JSON list of C-alpha atoms in Angstrom, two decimals:
[
{"chain": "A", "resi": 25, "resn": "MET", "atom": "CA", "xyz": [10.17, -14.31, -2.03]},
{"chain": "A", "resi": 26, "resn": "VAL", "atom": "CA", "xyz": [7.95, -16.30, 0.77]},
{"chain": "A", "resi": 27, "resn": "ASN", "atom": "CA", "xyz": [6.59, -13.18, 1.71]},
{"chain": "A", "resi": 28, "resn": "VAL", "atom": "CA", "xyz": [5.81, -12.28, -1.39]},
{"chain": "A", "resi": 29, "resn": "LYS", "atom": "CA", "xyz": [3.65, -14.96, -1.88]},
{"chain": "A", "resi": 30, "resn": "LEU", "atom": "CA", "xyz": [1.59, -14.62, 1.70]},
{"chain": "A", "resi": 31, "resn": "LEU", "atom": "CA", "xyz": [1.33, -10.89, 1.05]},
{"chain": "A", "resi": 32, "resn": "LEU", "atom": "CA", "xyz": [-0.40, -11.74, -2.72]},
{"chain": "A", "resi": 33, "resn": "LYS", "atom": "CA", "xyz": [-2.76, -14.21, -0.50]},
{"chain": "A", "resi": 34, "resn": "HIS", "atom": "CA", "xyz": [-3.79, -11.62, 1.93]},
{"chain": "A", "resi": 35, "resn": "ILE", "atom": "CA", "xyz": [-4.51, -8.71, -0.74]},
{"chain": "A", "resi": 36, "resn": "GLU", "atom": "CA", "xyz": [-6.70, -11.17, -2.49]},
{"chain": "A", "resi": 37, "resn": "ASN", "atom": "CA", "xyz": [-8.19, -11.86, 0.55]},
{"chain": "A", "resi": 38, "resn": "LEU", "atom": "CA", "xyz": [-9.00, -8.48, 1.21]},
{"chain": "A", "resi": 39, "resn": "ARG", "atom": "CA", "xyz": [-10.14, -7.86, -2.00]},
{"chain": "A", "resi": 40, "resn": "ASP", "atom": "CA", "xyz": [-12.30, -10.68, -1.79]},
{"chain": "A", "resi": 41, "resn": "ASN", "atom": "CA", "xyz": [-13.79, -9.32, 1.09]},
{"chain": "A", "resi": 42, "resn": "LEU", "atom": "CA", "xyz": [-13.89, -5.28, -0.30]},
{"chain": "A", "resi": 43, "resn": "TYR", "atom": "CA", "xyz": [-15.73, -6.84, -3.32]},
{"chain": "A", "resi": 44, "resn": "ASN", "atom": "CA", "xyz": [-18.18, -8.92, -0.80]},
{"chain": "A", "resi": 45, "resn": "GLU", "atom": "CA", "xyz": [-19.13, -5.97, 1.19]},
{"chain": "A", "resi": 46, "resn": "ILE", "atom": "CA", "xyz": [-20.12, -3.65, -1.85]},
{"chain": "A", "resi": 47, "resn": "ASN", "atom": "CA", "xyz": [-22.25, -6.14, -3.83]},
{"chain": "A", "resi": 48, "resn": "GLY", "atom": "CA", "xyz": [-24.32, -6.49, -0.99]},
{"chain": "A", "resi": 49, "resn": "LYS", "atom": "CA", "xyz": [-23.14, -9.53, 0.31]},
{"chain": "A", "resi": 50, "resn": "ASN", "atom": "CA", "xyz": [-22.44, -8.45, 3.28]},
{"chain": "A", "resi": 51, "resn": "ALA", "atom": "CA", "xyz": [-25.82, -6.84, 5.03]},
{"chain": "A", "resi": 52, "resn": "LYS", "atom": "CA", "xyz": [-23.42, -4.83, 7.59]},
{"chain": "A", "resi": 53, "resn": "LEU", "atom": "CA", "xyz": [-22.06, -2.59, 4.62]},
{"chain": "A", "resi": 54, "resn": "THR", "atom": "CA", "xyz": [-20.84, 1.32, 6.15]},
{"chain": "A", "resi": 55, "resn": "ASP", "atom": "CA", "xyz": [-19.44, 3.44, 4.40]},
{"chain": "A", "resi": 56, "resn": "LYS", "atom": "CA", "xyz": [-16.95, 3.10, 7.62]},
{"chain": "A", "resi": 57, "resn": "LEU", "atom": "CA", "xyz": [-16.45, -0.90, 6.74]},
{"chain": "A", "resi": 58, "resn": "VAL", "atom": "CA", "xyz": [-15.46, 0.12, 2.95]},
{"chain": "A", "resi": 59, "resn": "LEU", "atom": "CA", "xyz": [-13.01, 2.63, 3.56]},
{"chain": "A", "resi": 60, "resn": "ARG", "atom": "CA", "xyz": [-11.32, 0.49, 6.20]},
{"chain": "A", "resi": 61, "resn": "ASN", "atom": "CA", "xyz": [-11.49, -2.46, 4.24]},
{"chain": "A", "resi": 62, "resn": "SER", "atom": "CA", "xyz": [-10.09, -0.04, 1.30]},
{"chain": "A", "resi": 63, "resn": "CYS", "atom": "CA", "xyz": [-7.31, 1.46, 3.44]},
{"chain": "A", "resi": 64, "resn": "ALA", "atom": "CA", "xyz": [-6.29, -2.35, 4.35]},
{"chain": "A", "resi": 65, "resn": "LEU", "atom": "CA", "xyz": [-5.79, -3.38, 0.97]},
{"chain": "A", "resi": 66, "resn": "ASN", "atom": "CA", "xyz": [-3.60, -0.09, -0.42]},
{"chain": "A", "resi": 67, "resn": "LYS", "atom": "CA", "xyz": [-1.52, -0.83, 2.63]},
{"chain": "A", "resi": 68, "resn": "GLU", "atom": "CA", "xyz": [-0.84, -4.18, 1.55]},
{"chain": "A", "resi": 69, "resn": "ILE", "atom": "CA", "xyz": [-0.65, -3.32, -2.32]},
{"chain": "A", "resi": 70, "resn": "ASN", "atom": "CA", "xyz": [1.67, -0.61, -1.20]},
{"chain": "A", "resi": 71, "resn": "GLU", "atom": "CA", "xyz": [3.37, -3.17, 0.98]},
{"chain": "A", "resi": 72, "resn": "TYR", "atom": "CA", "xyz": [3.73, -6.02, -2.19]},
{"chain": "A", "resi": 73, "resn": "TYR", "atom": "CA", "xyz": [5.00, -3.00, -4.48]},
{"chain": "A", "resi": 74, "resn": "ARG", "atom": "CA", "xyz": [7.80, -2.42, -1.54]},
{"chain": "A", "resi": 75, "resn": "LEU", "atom": "CA", "xyz": [9.05, -5.89, -1.67]},
{"chain": "A", "resi": 76, "resn": "VAL", "atom": "CA", "xyz": [8.72, -6.58, -5.58]},
{"chain": "A", "resi": 77, "resn": "ASP", "atom": "CA", "xyz": [11.11, -3.14, -5.98]},
{"chain": "A", "resi": 78, "resn": "LYS", "atom": "CA", "xyz": [13.47, -4.60, -2.89]},
{"chain": "A", "resi": 79, "resn": "ILE", "atom": "CA", "xyz": [13.55, -7.67, -5.41]},
{"chain": "A", "resi": 80, "resn": "ARG", "atom": "CA", "xyz": [13.94, -5.89, -8.48]},
{"chain": "A", "resi": 81, "resn": "LYS", "atom": "CA", "xyz": [16.72, -3.79, -6.89]},
{"chain": "A", "resi": 82, "resn": "ARG", "atom": "CA", "xyz": [18.54, -7.08, -5.54]},
{"chain": "A", "resi": 83, "resn": "TYR", "atom": "CA", "xyz": [18.69, -9.11, -8.72]},
{"chain": "A", "resi": 84, "resn": "SER", "atom": "CA", "xyz": [19.63, -5.92, -10.64]},
{"chain": "A", "resi": 85, "resn": "LYS", "atom": "CA", "xyz": [22.33, -5.42, -8.33]},
{"chain": "A", "resi": 86, "resn": "VAL", "atom": "CA", "xyz": [23.78, -8.72, -9.13]},
{"chain": "A", "resi": 87, "resn": "LYS", "atom": "CA", "xyz": [24.21, -8.86, -13.03]}
]
């Protein structure tokens, strides 16, 4: 469960960075930067759902 909490924190940080870039708080806004951060965020979200699914399957086998 610790991995999921750390992953959620990392996702939150990436999302905040992307939000700040898009809303003009970052003066160096470029398509490449937004795309890179969007891809990183997508990768972390996919990893989060993979871990949650793994945990769900583990608990469903116990019942």
